[in-house]
Every structure is written in C-alpha cells, then in structure tokens.
Amino acid sequence: MTETTLAPAPVEVQKGWGGQSVRRKEDKRLLQGEGVFVDDVKRHGMGYLHFVRSPYAHAHITRVDVSAAEAIDGVYGTLTGEEVAALTEPFFQISSAPGANIKDYSLAVGKVRYVGEPVVAVVAETRELARDASELVEVDYEPLPAVVDARTAQDSDAAVLHDDAEGNLMWSGLYSWGDLDAAFAEADRVVKIPELHFHRFNSTPLECDGALVEFNRGVGQWTIHTNNQFPGFAAIMMGPAMQVGLDKLRFVTQDIGGGFGNKITSHPQLVVCCLLARKLNRPVQWTEWRTDFHLSMSHGNERWFHDTEVAVKDDGTLLGFRTKALDDAGAWLRYEPLGGVIWAQVTPGMYRWRHIELDFTQVATNKAPVSPNRGYSRMQHLWFTERVIDIVARELDLDPVEVRKRNYVRAEDMPYTTPNGCVYDSGDYAAMLDLALELVDYESIPGRRAEAKERGKVLGVGIGSTLDSGTNNFGQSRLINPELQFSGNNEVATVKLDIFGEIVVTLGTTPQGQGHETTAAQVVADILNCSVDDVHVRAGHDSYWNSHAGFSGTYASQFAVTGLSAVKGATEMLAAEIKRLAGAVFGGVPEEALELADGGVRIKESPDAFLPFMACGAIVNANNAGLPEDLEVTLNCRYVYRPPFEVPDVETKTGNLTLTYATQIHVAVVEIDPETGAYEIVDYAAVDDCGKRINPQIVEGQVMGATAQAIGAVIHETYEYDEDGNLLTPNFYDYHVPHALDMPPLATGAIESPSPFTPLGTKGMGEGGGAGIHAVCAAIQDATGQIVTDSHNPYQRVWRLLQEAQA
Amino acid sequence: MDVAVTVNGTTYERDVEPRKLLIHFLRDDLDLTGSHVGCDTGNCGACSVIFDGVLVKSCMLLAVQANGASIETVEGLAEDGELTPLQQAFNEHHALQCGYCTPGMLMSATALLRENQSPSDAEIKKALQGNICRCTGYWNIVEAVKSVAR
C-alpha cells in the first residue's frame, strides 16, 4: 500500500546523526503505556471539575442557583460567572476596535453566546458526581435570536453578540499591494468568482484538553499540569486576567496526545481551575469530554471569499487578484483576529503575481470560538489561491499543470520577495510538481480515464499546494493592532554536563508527537561527537526549568528552526566550555588543539591525553578546588535563539512575517460513482521540501498525518450548525474522522532545498494538510467538469455537482 | 459492589460504584493509565483491552461486568521491559507520533495476530477500523502490523 519514495533528488549519505532516521527516543515509554498524559496526573484529595454549559446559542442569563448542587455530599464547591467577574479582569484583547472592546471572561457573565459555552463549574469527589451535580445547577435563560451565518452577521436586523463592540464586526483591514488598476488594464481577461467557502472543522486531537491545578497558598503559586501547547501565550493571557505575575503560574507538561493548534486556547478553562484550586484549597482536575471539545474548543476559521476578480493574460499568466475575505470568528476572539494577518505570510501562494488586494473582515457569530488549527489561516488562503488557479485554467481552457508551471515562483527566483515583503527562502516548486505527478503515473491518466468510464465511473486528477510558513515574526500582530508591543520570536534550550558526565538537554517546547527528544539528541550528538543514546532530553516542559521564553511552545511549524537552533547554540557553548576546562586541566592547552571524541575531550596530537565527560562533569560540579580563578565554566549552558526579524511596516502592511517556507505539493486521483456522488481516492502522492531534514522518517510521518487530516476534512469532517446555532456534529458519531479503511494508497516523495536563513538549513514543517484539501477539490472539478466552490465535498455535494452538470 | 478482576496476571479486589466504567476503574482505581479515553461514544478505541481473550472497548463495559474476568492491557505486553515484536515494529515503522491511540492500537493488533497470523492488508485495516489515530494517517501502523505478520 504505502510506497515510500525518497527520491529522485539525491539523498546524500550523511556523516553523523543529523539526516538519519534515528528511531524515536519517546517511543519506548509510549509503547508500554508509560507516557504521562494530563489525565494520568493525580493528587491526594483532588476534586474533579465539570462545566455546566449553555444549551442556547444566544441568551441572557437571568438567574444562576448552585445551592442544590452544593448541598450534595461529596460536592466540594462551584464557581459562577459572577464570581469570575469579581475575581478577574477580562482577558486582554489582541484586536484593535471594535473587537478590542469585548469583555471575555473565563465563564459566561450575564449572557451566553454559543451552545456549549461554560457557565458554571462544579467540583466534586468523583468525575461521576461532578457530572451529576452539574445537573442540579439551575440556570434560567432568556433566549435571543442566534447569528449563525457570517454573511448576514452585519445586517441591520442581526442580533448583536457583544454590545461593547456595538455590532458583530470584530476587525477589518484592507491589504493592497502593487498596482491593481494597471494589472487589470493589462489583463486580456478578468475571471470573476462570486463566492468560495472554506468550511469549519478542526483536527480533533485524540486526547481532549485538561489540567490538574494545585495552589501553593504559602507562596501564592499555581502549578498547572496541562496539555496546553503554547504555555507562553497562556501565561500572558492568564497573568493579567488573574492579576498575578507570571512567576505565580508554573506550567508543567509531559506527554500531549496531539495538539495541531487546537490546544493553544485553553486559558479560560485553566483560569477556572486556578480560581477553584484556590477557593476550595485542594487540587482541581479537569478533563474535557469529547462532546465538550467539539462544542467549544478551537474550531478552525470558516472563511468566505466574495467578488473575486483575477487579472490574467490569455496564455495563463496571472497578473493579480482582488477579493473580499469574510472570516467567521465564532463567539470570542481567543487568538483572533490574528487569522486576519497570518494568511498574509503566504499572500501570493506559490505564484508570481504582483498585484493583490484583499479586504479582510472578521465577524462574531453564535458558534464556538475559532482558534489555530493545523495550517492556521494560511490553509484557507492557499486553498483560495489554488482554487483560483484551477478556475482560471478551466475558464481559459488551459492545462492546470501548465498554468501552475507558468506562474510558480521559480527556483532561480529564490530567495523571492513577495508583494508584501515576505521572503520565500528556497525551493523548486516545478520540480516538486513533476515528482508528484510521476508518483501517480500522470502519463497513464488518459488511459485510466477511459478505463474508468467503461466501468461507469468518472476519474479526475487534482493538484494542491501548501506553503508551510514557519517561525513567525510576532511583529505581524501589529498589522492587526499597531498598539501591540510584540515582535520577533524566540526559543530556549539548556544543555549541561552533570556530575557523572550525563548530557542533559532541556527544551522550552511542548511536543505533541513531533519527536523533539529524538531530533534534539541528534543535533547534540553531532556537536559533542557522541551517541544519541548518551544524550538525555528531558520529556516535556516545566517553566521551573528556566528553559522557556515568551514564545515557547510547540505550534506554527517552528521547532526545526527555533527549537533546534536553540539546542545547537547551547550545545556549542557547552562544547567550548568543555574545551576550556580541559585546556586548563591539561595545563594550558589552547582550545584549538583539542577535540571532542569518544565521550570526552582529547588533545588532537596526543589522543592519549583524554578527559572523559564524566571527569569534566565531576571536576566542575564536585571537585573544583584549584581550578584557575578566571576559568568561567559552568558546563550548564542556556541559549536563546532569536531569528533575524525586523518590525513590519504597519502603514504599508509589508515585512517579513515568517522565516522559512517549507512546501508540499499533493496530487489526488479520484474516481466518482455518478449515480451516487460517492467517490474514492484511488491514487495519491505527497511531495515535501522542508530544507534539510534532521530525521526524514519523522518528516514523512508529519506529511502522512497532514494528508490524512486533509482527506478527512474534504470528505467527512465539518462543524455544521442548524439555524438555531446547535452543532450537528458534536461527537465522533456525527463527526466522522478517517479510519484505517478510509485511507487511499499513498506515495510520498521529498526534495531538500536547505534554508539559507537558518543555522541548520532546516525549515519548520508539519502543517501541510491544506494541499490535500485542494487536491481533492480540484480532482472533483476535473472529474465533474463543474467548478468546486466549497472546501468540504461530501458525497451528496458531489452528487449535486453532477446533477448540475447534467442540467 | 465488590469485584475481583485479574489484570495482566494480578488479581485486584475492589469495591466499585455500579455505574463506573471499566476504563475508569482501570485508570483511576488501579492506576493503570496506559489505556486512554478519547471519546464519550465508543468510537475511538483508545481504551481497547483484551477481556477474557476478546478485544473490547473498556469504555463500553461497566467495571462490575469485569468481575471474575481476566484482562490484558498495554502494560502487560512487554515482559521485563523487553518490547514485543509488535511494539518494536511500531518503533521501527514510526507507527506512533503522540502515542495516545497507541495502547489501543497495540491491543487491537495483538488480538488480530492471535486470531490470524497472516492477515492481508484489508484484514489489518478492518481489525484497526475501531481505533482512531489523528497523527499518522494509519499507513505506518498498517506497515508495522504487516511486518510482524507471518
């Protein structure tokens, strides 16, 4: 079934550990059920938290009575929105006005705004009792009309979610680069696309959110065992809301059961746990139920593109486009409206058009809040640009492959500066496309079309692309709100040599399956010239370790750059210190005369003069009398990697928004049963280029996972609401995620275009799924001959397309 | 209610609430946290265990139904820290990323391989159909199982 092709680009045989598919260090514990996930953490006397949630999409809360629940034996206590409003400040808002004016607390205050919104928290002796007692909490509601369609959210008769914002508009901004008038004047044709829709779904990590929170009354500090994947962000949201310094919030994680961005915005629930741990004077445990996750957590941004106009030449040369993007934020701006600028990291997609205008509007609706989801905001925009390519090709009767190749940013253009000042670091998109087509045997497609037709099926081929922009410049937030004081990025690692020569590495990241312990060990082992087995990378994240910075976490395709560059920096510091120490021990031997080898340091010219790491660690840590006074060596090195960024220009909305651009090109071949619209992906290829790969097997695993999520999203996965704002897919019965039997045959391929901008030539990667969504959409368009306007294409929608084709 | 349940060869006697799910009994009462919970509806298979020789989802049984039963969980697969060939194959084939579904996958594949030592690709996929993985796309899991089949 799986054909793995790591070719045709020559893969050089690597010296050292980097570049090898080293077996993962994490696996041994995970394979034996010995991982520690958040729900595995227990404390004596802990209480289980259950949220009472809103049954209405939009309603005033007129009364809350927790007395019946609190009267039950074994119920430890409750927390209401009224208490939260008294004890905390509203969360800081990223948005400028009007979104800046909304007041977001960790529980609903006065009003509910989506089905599933937490209203009251109940803590009890057991999970079951907490759930039962929640049923006894009385909440009276006065229902209000619900806003469920972003397209009508700004109508004069639409209900208003947030009175403080005086309407449902949260944020808007016009982006315009190049000379649109000139581009449209030069165009032979203007292709018009009235409406495209990117649907609402998310990655549904198998482990839901959770926390075990302890309050240390003596020092006023909370220890938050959690699977939040971006503690740096949670901390800056929680500290000001709770009016405490960040030293009072200790975040601890070990293993996380998938994140995909969906575990970035659990800070409201964490605040509730903190308040209750303090109020009840006992540890508080919260594990989200699957249904609660679906109802309330981190839906991906639903986006509409209206009135798109594309300026093209008859030969398919793309000159530019203008469009209006309408983004549905759901009820709260938990990470939003950052989606309103994140897309701009990939403004022109893969293509060389220079004249682009995008009018972005984000509105609030009575649905779950959106937050980052694998491919966050770029996925929507890349799907749009790819859709434009195939629609243009159809309108001009050109080959989609040729239109792509004519307009791709070329290998010789790299590094390529986009119209809005982003710099695509390296890559060869045309070569990737050729490889992907080869992997599905593109030459054979005409014959296979005919053969399928004989069987009563229709066959189609489609291409999709992802630019996996990684390592954010947080300065882009200023394009949303010029008042914000964020810019750049950072990550931390510490590497030390301990008393018995143990090499101990600590990361600032919060991996959820990306194999950081393994790839970090590979980088360290190459620098210290030792085995990966000798490198001990601490599992997980603990803000007590002093190995974190403001942007620490695992999100947005950056570990291979930020995390591993921090590891590299710290290890090089350690290597230099080991040599300085050995030089002194050997009686004044210069560093240049020394080398690291065989688990120690030696004099190059006389290798018998050898000091093992164990001796180095012991001397500095436990046997240091007599060392020269001016020998500043701790063998405990901390390095902060800071990518080279400037603050973007808020006037022109230009600047380099991300450091690297990993790329994926996917090709899907589908076969449709015209009687039913049911279709099968009969062939699939995914080609990746993420620069230098530290561990090709881990990279390929990310490609595969992203592909599976794309296939799920395009065929099955959707968060659909009825007109009253009820979610129709609140669990895995109704929200079908792919199973083993759903997966098509897959061929993977890779090329390596090292990034010139990163210390290891690496690029962050992992979010490549958007390519797959489009590849399937394009294949359906190819098979049916009908323009595909939606990213979600279940069988009934394809059947309707076929009906339209016949009519 | 009093129950006596043998898990991975050790017999535990406990007083449990009649409503308690077997998965919560394993995780919360016996502290065997290798089996996981990924849904409320019996769809995800993260809690899969082998119950008197039969593969079950332990969220779909009550703890009291396990009275007298012999249960195998992921913690019982490796002996003295030596991974089974299936566990080793998962490592070699990169058949796990976050590892949350892995215990259930291993139990489903173990049950399959006891019944059928030479499963076809289709039989492997069918056997894993009740286990959701959100990280890998299943391809490497199927490869891992295939590699230890005869």
mmCIF file of C-alpha atoms in Angstrom, chain A residues 1-2 4 23-28 30-35 37-42 48 126-129 131-132 202-208 255-258 260 288-292 374 512-515 697-709 711-712 717 730-733 735 737-741 743-746, chain B residues 17 19-21 24 26-29 31-46 57 60 74-83 86-103 105-106 121-140 142-143 146:
data_model
loop_
_atom_site.group_PDB
_atom_site.id
_atom_site.type_symbol
_atom_site.label_atom_id
_atom_site.label_comp_id
_atom_site.label_asym_id
_atom_site.label_seq_id
_atom_site.Cartn_x
_atom_site.Cartn_y
_atom_site.Cartn_z
ATOM 1 C CA MET A 1 0.000 0.000 0.000
ATOM 2 C CA THR A 2 2.482 2.648 1.027
ATOM 3 C CA THR A 4 7.815 5.458 0.021
ATOM 4 C CA ARG A 23 14.441 5.608 15.955
ATOM 5 C CA ARG A 24 12.445 7.800 18.292
ATOM 6 C CA LYS A 25 13.537 8.005 21.899
ATOM 7 C CA GLU A 26 9.979 8.784 23.024
ATOM 8 C CA ASP A 27 8.537 5.518 21.789
ATOM 9 C CA LYS A 28 9.670 3.135 24.498
ATOM 10 C CA LEU A 30 4.582 5.376 24.870
ATOM 11 C CA LEU A 31 4.539 1.790 23.584
ATOM 12 C CA GLN A 32 4.300 0.439 27.111
ATOM 13 C CA GLY A 33 1.568 2.758 28.329
ATOM 14 C CA GLU A 34 4.125 4.582 30.429
ATOM 15 C CA GLY A 35 3.665 8.045 28.978
ATOM 16 C CA PHE A 37 -0.625 12.485 29.818
ATOM 17 C CA VAL A 38 -2.503 15.125 31.752
ATOM 18 C CA ASP A 39 -5.350 12.866 32.855
ATOM 19 C CA ASP A 40 -2.761 10.457 34.279
ATOM 20 C CA VAL A 41 -1.665 13.023 36.872
ATOM 21 C CA LYS A 42 -3.351 12.529 40.235
ATOM 22 C CA TYR A 48 -12.977 16.662 39.587
ATOM 23 C CA THR A 126 -15.547 11.878 41.614
ATOM 24 C CA ARG A 127 -15.956 12.508 37.902
ATOM 25 C CA GLU A 128 -19.400 10.980 38.001
ATOM 26 C CA LEU A 129 -20.586 13.024 40.958
ATOM 27 C CA ARG A 131 -21.313 15.462 36.290
ATOM 28 C CA ASP A 132 -24.452 14.545 38.247
ATOM 29 C CA ASN A 202 -10.576 21.114 13.249
ATOM 30 C CA SER A 203 -8.012 18.403 13.855
ATOM 31 C CA THR A 204 -9.718 16.774 16.850
ATOM 32 C CA PRO A 205 -6.618 15.566 18.720
ATOM 33 C CA LEU A 206 -7.487 12.226 20.278
ATOM 34 C CA GLU A 207 -6.694 13.496 23.759
ATOM 35 C CA CYS A 208 -9.034 16.309 24.778
ATOM 36 C CA ASP A 255 3.204 13.875 27.020
ATOM 37 C CA ILE A 256 0.465 15.521 24.975
ATOM 38 C CA GLY A 257 -1.998 13.469 22.957
ATOM 39 C CA GLY A 258 -1.986 15.559 19.801
ATOM 40 C CA PHE A 260 -2.494 20.599 15.971
ATOM 41 C CA GLU A 288 -12.646 17.782 28.817
ATOM 42 C CA TRP A 289 -15.197 15.332 27.415
ATOM 43 C CA ARG A 290 -15.111 14.680 23.685
ATOM 44 C CA THR A 291 -18.505 16.288 23.199
ATOM 45 C CA ASP A 292 -17.329 19.350 25.132
ATOM 46 C CA ARG A 374 -3.080 22.937 11.647
ATOM 47 C CA GLN A 512 2.663 16.503 20.895
ATOM 48 C CA GLY A 513 4.232 13.706 18.882
ATOM 49 C CA GLN A 514 6.774 15.575 16.759
ATOM 50 C CA GLY A 515 9.742 13.674 18.218
ATOM 51 C CA GLN A 697 11.189 9.404 8.921
ATOM 52 C CA ILE A 698 9.710 11.927 11.338
ATOM 53 C CA VAL A 699 9.236 14.403 8.490
ATOM 54 C CA GLU A 700 7.474 11.779 6.398
ATOM 55 C CA GLY A 701 5.254 10.954 9.376
ATOM 56 C CA GLN A 702 4.158 14.578 9.538
ATOM 57 C CA VAL A 703 3.420 14.571 5.808
ATOM 58 C CA MET A 704 1.312 11.450 6.179
ATOM 59 C CA GLY A 705 -0.607 12.787 9.157
ATOM 60 C CA ALA A 706 -1.353 16.093 7.461
ATOM 61 C CA THR A 707 -2.516 14.210 4.383
ATOM 62 C CA ALA A 708 -4.928 12.102 6.416
ATOM 63 C CA GLN A 709 -6.373 15.168 8.099
ATOM 64 C CA ILE A 711 -8.673 13.823 3.351
ATOM 65 C CA GLY A 712 -10.881 13.762 6.430
ATOM 66 C CA GLU A 717 -15.243 16.470 8.760
ATOM 67 C CA PRO A 730 -20.747 17.161 18.448
ATOM 68 C CA ASN A 731 -19.004 13.764 18.712
ATOM 69 C CA PHE A 732 -17.237 11.064 16.700
ATOM 70 C CA TYR A 733 -20.551 9.502 15.675
ATOM 71 C CA TYR A 735 -18.127 13.942 13.046
ATOM 72 C CA VAL A 737 -12.739 11.166 11.138
ATOM 73 C CA PRO A 738 -10.914 8.824 8.770
ATOM 74 C CA HIS A 739 -10.361 5.250 9.886
ATOM 75 C CA ALA A 740 -7.766 2.819 8.575
ATOM 76 C CA LEU A 741 -10.157 1.606 5.897
ATOM 77 C CA MET A 743 -7.070 5.712 3.642
ATOM 78 C CA PRO A 744 -6.040 5.649 -0.016
ATOM 79 C CA PRO A 745 -2.775 4.284 -1.356
ATOM 80 C CA LEU A 746 -0.112 6.909 -0.720
ATOM 81 C CA GLU B 17 -19.727 2.050 42.146
ATOM 82 C CA ARG B 19 -22.053 2.827 37.342
ATOM 83 C CA LYS B 20 -18.276 3.064 36.994
ATOM 84 C CA LEU B 21 -16.922 2.334 33.529
ATOM 85 C CA HIS B 24 -12.183 4.493 34.680
ATOM 86 C CA LEU B 26 -8.513 0.588 35.246
ATOM 87 C CA ARG B 27 -7.212 4.143 35.145
ATOM 88 C CA ASP B 28 -8.463 5.671 38.379
ATOM 89 C CA ASP B 29 -8.806 2.716 40.780
ATOM 90 C CA ASP B 31 -3.751 3.381 38.322
ATOM 91 C CA LEU B 32 -3.175 1.529 35.049
ATOM 92 C CA THR B 33 -3.141 4.700 32.976
ATOM 93 C CA GLY B 34 -1.797 3.160 29.774
ATOM 94 C CA SER B 35 -5.291 2.705 28.358
ATOM 95 C CA HIS B 36 -6.727 6.053 27.322
ATOM 96 C CA VAL B 37 -10.019 7.848 26.789
ATOM 97 C CA GLY B 38 -10.510 9.721 23.517
ATOM 98 C CA CYS B 39 -14.275 9.974 23.174
ATOM 99 C CA ASP B 40 -17.560 9.594 25.025
ATOM 100 C CA THR B 41 -19.206 7.384 22.460
ATOM 101 C CA GLY B 42 -17.242 4.193 21.935
ATOM 102 C CA ASN B 43 -15.831 5.362 18.615
ATOM 103 C CA CYS B 44 -12.146 5.935 19.222
ATOM 104 C CA GLY B 45 -10.749 2.680 20.596
ATOM 105 C CA ALA B 46 -8.040 4.306 22.752
ATOM 106 C CA LYS B 57 -13.513 -1.168 24.301
ATOM 107 C CA MET B 60 -18.352 0.248 26.757
ATOM 108 C CA VAL B 74 -0.904 -2.406 27.196
ATOM 109 C CA GLU B 75 1.080 -2.502 30.437
ATOM 110 C CA GLY B 76 1.125 -6.296 30.207
ATOM 111 C CA LEU B 77 2.548 -6.622 26.701
ATOM 112 C CA ALA B 78 6.277 -6.201 27.302
ATOM 113 C CA GLU B 79 7.937 -8.656 29.619
ATOM 114 C CA ASP B 80 10.673 -7.343 31.908
ATOM 115 C CA GLY B 81 10.875 -4.209 29.782
ATOM 116 C CA GLU B 82 11.531 -6.233 26.601
ATOM 117 C CA LEU B 83 9.233 -4.920 23.901
ATOM 118 C CA LEU B 86 4.775 -5.725 17.530
ATOM 119 C CA GLN B 87 5.882 -2.923 19.838
ATOM 120 C CA GLN B 88 9.318 -2.943 18.228
ATOM 121 C CA ALA B 89 7.728 -2.798 14.799
ATOM 122 C CA PHE B 90 5.716 0.267 15.828
ATOM 123 C CA ASN B 91 9.013 1.931 16.756
ATOM 124 C CA GLU B 92 10.808 0.874 13.563
ATOM 125 C CA HIS B 93 7.974 1.921 11.265
ATOM 126 C CA HIS B 94 7.229 5.197 13.073
ATOM 127 C CA ALA B 95 3.714 3.952 13.684
ATOM 128 C CA LEU B 96 3.139 6.388 16.535
ATOM 129 C CA GLN B 97 3.510 10.101 16.989
ATOM 130 C CA CYS B 98 1.760 11.451 20.088
ATOM 131 C CA GLY B 99 1.239 7.909 21.362
ATOM 132 C CA TYR B 100 -2.249 8.487 22.715
ATOM 133 C CA CYS B 101 -4.002 5.974 20.458
ATOM 134 C CA THR B 102 -1.059 3.574 20.561
ATOM 135 C CA PRO B 103 -2.096 1.391 23.510
ATOM 136 C CA MET B 105 -3.847 0.098 18.504
ATOM 137 C CA LEU B 106 -1.432 -2.379 20.047
ATOM 138 C CA ASP B 121 -3.722 -5.580 4.249
ATOM 139 C CA ALA B 122 -7.501 -5.467 4.131
ATOM 140 C CA GLU B 123 -7.783 -7.661 7.204
ATOM 141 C CA ILE B 124 -5.331 -5.483 9.111
ATOM 142 C CA LYS B 125 -7.222 -2.326 8.216
ATOM 143 C CA LYS B 126 -10.512 -3.929 9.173
ATOM 144 C CA ALA B 127 -9.078 -5.015 12.508
ATOM 145 C CA LEU B 128 -7.921 -1.455 13.213
ATOM 146 C CA GLN B 129 -11.122 0.146 11.996
ATOM 147 C CA GLY B 130 -12.338 0.737 15.530
ATOM 148 C CA ASN B 131 -9.232 2.664 16.532
ATOM 149 C CA ILE B 132 -8.871 6.320 15.636
ATOM 150 C CA CYS B 133 -5.435 7.850 15.113
ATOM 151 C CA ARG B 134 -5.223 11.553 14.325
ATOM 152 C CA CYS B 135 -1.452 11.766 13.849
ATOM 153 C CA THR B 136 -0.218 9.089 11.473
ATOM 154 C CA GLY B 137 -2.869 8.513 8.829
ATOM 155 C CA TYR B 138 -2.606 4.785 9.649
ATOM 156 C CA TRP B 139 -0.199 3.926 6.814
ATOM 157 C CA ASN B 140 2.750 3.250 9.099
ATOM 158 C CA VAL B 142 -0.588 -0.983 8.931
ATOM 159 C CA GLU B 143 3.034 -1.419 7.804
ATOM 160 C CA LYS B 146 2.210 -6.312 8.458
#
